[in-house]
Amino acid sequence: MDTGLPKGLKRAMNFLLANIPKDKLISVYIKGSFLTREMKRKSDVDILPIVKDKRTMKKLKAIRDKNKEMLRPSELLPISYTELKQKNRSWGRADTFLRDLDHHKRIYGKRILKKDYPRRIWDKMFLDEIS
């Protein structure tokens, strides 16, 4: 893990590593205003843990929801590896993660490469979001 992380982000990463077995955590990325240095007083730090399966993702979401105040200003937004591998999806979380991957920073685990995962074409993604 990157040791040059700010205190709040370190606290969230320690929480994540204490609550999710390492063999269930593939990687962790951060995104948003924290990276672009456009944070404002009420901004949060978006942390994207990539976990192995939907069961682990649901567990993490439940634990996160019980500890939101302690985790602030960090926000854990988990994605399951199953979502990333799924073809023909009609929703956008995995697609938008992959689309914007070049703008995220990996702080833990395996590097995710866009070419290794299916993505909807931009027009399909856009139309699905509208509907």
Short mmCIF file of C-alpha atoms in Angstrom, two decimals:
data_model
loop_
_atom_site.label_atom_id
_atom_site.label_comp_id
_atom_site.label_asym_id
_atom_site.label_seq_id
_atom_site.Cartn_x
_atom_site.Cartn_y
_atom_site.Cartn_z
CA MET A 1 0.00 0.00 0.00
CA ASP A 2 1.15 3.54 -0.78
CA THR A 3 2.60 4.92 2.47
CA GLY A 4 2.39 8.52 1.27
CA LEU A 5 -1.39 8.57 1.66
CA PRO A 6 -3.17 11.23 3.74
CA LYS A 7 -4.42 10.23 7.19
CA GLY A 8 -8.12 9.83 6.25
CA LEU A 9 -7.28 7.67 3.26
CA LYS A 10 -4.91 5.53 5.36
CA ARG A 11 -7.68 5.04 7.93
CA ALA A 12 -10.09 3.89 5.19
CA MET A 13 -7.48 1.52 3.71
CA ASN A 14 -6.71 0.06 7.14
CA PHE A 15 -10.46 -0.43 7.67
CA LEU A 16 -10.77 -2.12 4.28
CA LEU A 17 -7.82 -4.45 4.89
CA ALA A 18 -9.11 -5.32 8.37
CA ASN A 19 -12.58 -6.24 7.08
CA ILE A 20 -11.94 -7.91 3.73
CA PRO A 21 -9.60 -10.92 3.47
CA LYS A 22 -6.61 -10.14 1.25
CA ASP A 23 -7.45 -13.06 -1.02
CA LYS A 24 -10.83 -11.37 -1.74
CA LEU A 25 -9.34 -7.95 -2.55
CA ILE A 26 -7.89 -7.65 -6.05
CA SER A 27 -6.99 -3.98 -6.14
CA VAL A 28 -7.93 -0.54 -4.88
CA TYR A 29 -8.15 2.64 -6.95
CA ILE A 30 -8.94 6.21 -6.01
CA LYS A 31 -10.64 8.72 -8.27
CA GLY A 32 -12.16 12.16 -8.42
CA SER A 33 -11.30 15.56 -7.00
CA PHE A 34 -8.70 14.12 -4.62
CA LEU A 35 -6.54 13.17 -7.61
CA THR A 36 -7.17 16.34 -9.58
CA ARG A 37 -6.41 18.45 -6.50
CA GLU A 38 -9.80 20.13 -6.79
CA MET A 39 -11.06 19.04 -3.37
CA LYS A 40 -13.24 21.45 -1.50
CA ARG A 41 -14.00 21.52 2.21
CA LYS A 42 -16.91 19.06 1.86
CA SER A 43 -15.35 16.84 -0.83
CA ASP A 44 -14.96 13.14 -0.24
CA VAL A 45 -12.25 10.73 -1.38
CA ASP A 46 -13.68 8.10 -3.71
CA ILE A 47 -12.07 4.72 -3.06
CA LEU A 48 -12.85 1.91 -5.51
CA PRO A 49 -12.00 -1.49 -4.07
CA ILE A 50 -12.16 -4.27 -6.68
CA VAL A 51 -13.27 -7.40 -4.81
CA LYS A 52 -13.42 -10.98 -6.11
CA ASP A 53 -17.17 -11.59 -6.03
CA LYS A 54 -20.59 -10.11 -5.39
CA ARG A 55 -20.87 -11.72 -1.95
CA THR A 56 -17.73 -9.91 -0.78
CA MET A 57 -19.02 -6.69 -2.35
CA LYS A 58 -22.33 -6.97 -0.45
CA LYS A 59 -20.46 -7.67 2.80
CA LEU A 60 -18.22 -4.65 2.25
CA LYS A 61 -21.19 -2.39 1.48
CA ALA A 62 -22.95 -3.49 4.69
CA ILE A 63 -19.84 -2.91 6.82
CA ARG A 64 -19.22 0.41 5.08
CA ASP A 65 -22.78 1.59 5.71
CA LYS A 66 -22.41 0.91 9.45
CA ASN A 67 -19.13 2.86 9.59
CA LYS A 68 -19.71 5.80 7.22
CA GLU A 69 -19.03 8.49 9.81
CA MET A 70 -15.75 6.91 10.91
CA LEU A 71 -14.62 6.60 7.28
CA ARG A 72 -15.25 10.25 6.32
CA PRO A 73 -13.99 11.94 4.20
CA SER A 74 -13.43 8.64 2.37
CA GLU A 75 -16.21 6.87 0.51
CA LEU A 76 -15.83 3.15 -0.28
CA LEU A 77 -17.44 2.34 -3.65
CA PRO A 78 -16.74 -1.36 -4.25
CA ILE A 79 -16.94 -3.11 -7.61
CA SER A 80 -16.91 -6.87 -7.96
CA TYR A 81 -14.58 -8.61 -10.35
CA THR A 82 -17.67 -10.48 -11.58
CA GLU A 83 -19.08 -7.13 -12.75
CA LEU A 84 -15.91 -6.35 -14.66
CA LYS A 85 -15.90 -9.72 -16.45
CA GLN A 86 -19.61 -9.69 -17.33
CA LYS A 87 -20.48 -9.31 -21.01
CA ASN A 88 -23.62 -7.65 -22.39
CA ARG A 89 -24.32 -5.59 -19.30
CA SER A 90 -27.01 -2.92 -19.50
CA TRP A 91 -25.76 -0.81 -16.60
CA GLY A 92 -22.70 1.33 -16.30
CA ARG A 93 -20.64 1.05 -13.10
CA ALA A 94 -18.06 -1.36 -14.50
CA ASP A 95 -18.09 0.35 -17.89
CA THR A 96 -17.57 3.82 -16.44
CA PHE A 97 -14.81 2.50 -14.17
CA LEU A 98 -13.05 0.98 -17.18
CA ARG A 99 -13.72 4.01 -19.39
CA ASP A 100 -12.15 6.36 -16.83
CA LEU A 101 -9.42 3.98 -15.64
CA ASP A 102 -6.64 6.20 -17.03
CA HIS A 103 -7.80 8.92 -14.61
CA HIS A 104 -7.80 6.69 -11.51
CA LYS A 105 -4.79 5.89 -9.35
CA ARG A 106 -4.07 2.37 -8.15
CA ILE A 107 -2.98 2.35 -4.52
CA TYR A 108 -3.15 -1.38 -3.78
CA GLY A 109 -3.03 -4.73 -5.54
CA LYS A 110 -3.16 -5.88 -9.13
CA ARG A 111 -3.25 -3.40 -12.01
CA ILE A 112 -6.47 -3.57 -14.02
CA LEU A 113 -6.04 -3.25 -17.80
CA LYS A 114 -8.95 -2.06 -19.97
CA LYS A 115 -8.11 -4.48 -22.75
CA ASP A 116 -8.76 -7.47 -20.48
CA TYR A 117 -12.45 -6.69 -19.88
CA PRO A 118 -15.53 -6.29 -22.07
CA ARG A 119 -17.03 -2.82 -22.39
CA ARG A 120 -20.07 -1.48 -24.11
CA ILE A 121 -19.35 0.97 -26.89
CA TRP A 122 -19.77 4.60 -25.93
CA ASP A 123 -23.06 5.08 -27.84
CA LYS A 124 -24.63 2.02 -26.18
CA MET A 125 -23.44 3.16 -22.74
CA PHE A 126 -24.88 6.63 -23.32
CA LEU A 127 -28.26 5.33 -24.54
CA ASP A 128 -28.53 2.84 -21.66
CA GLU A 129 -27.84 5.63 -19.16
CA ILE A 130 -30.59 7.79 -20.69
CA SER A 131 -33.16 5.01 -20.55
#
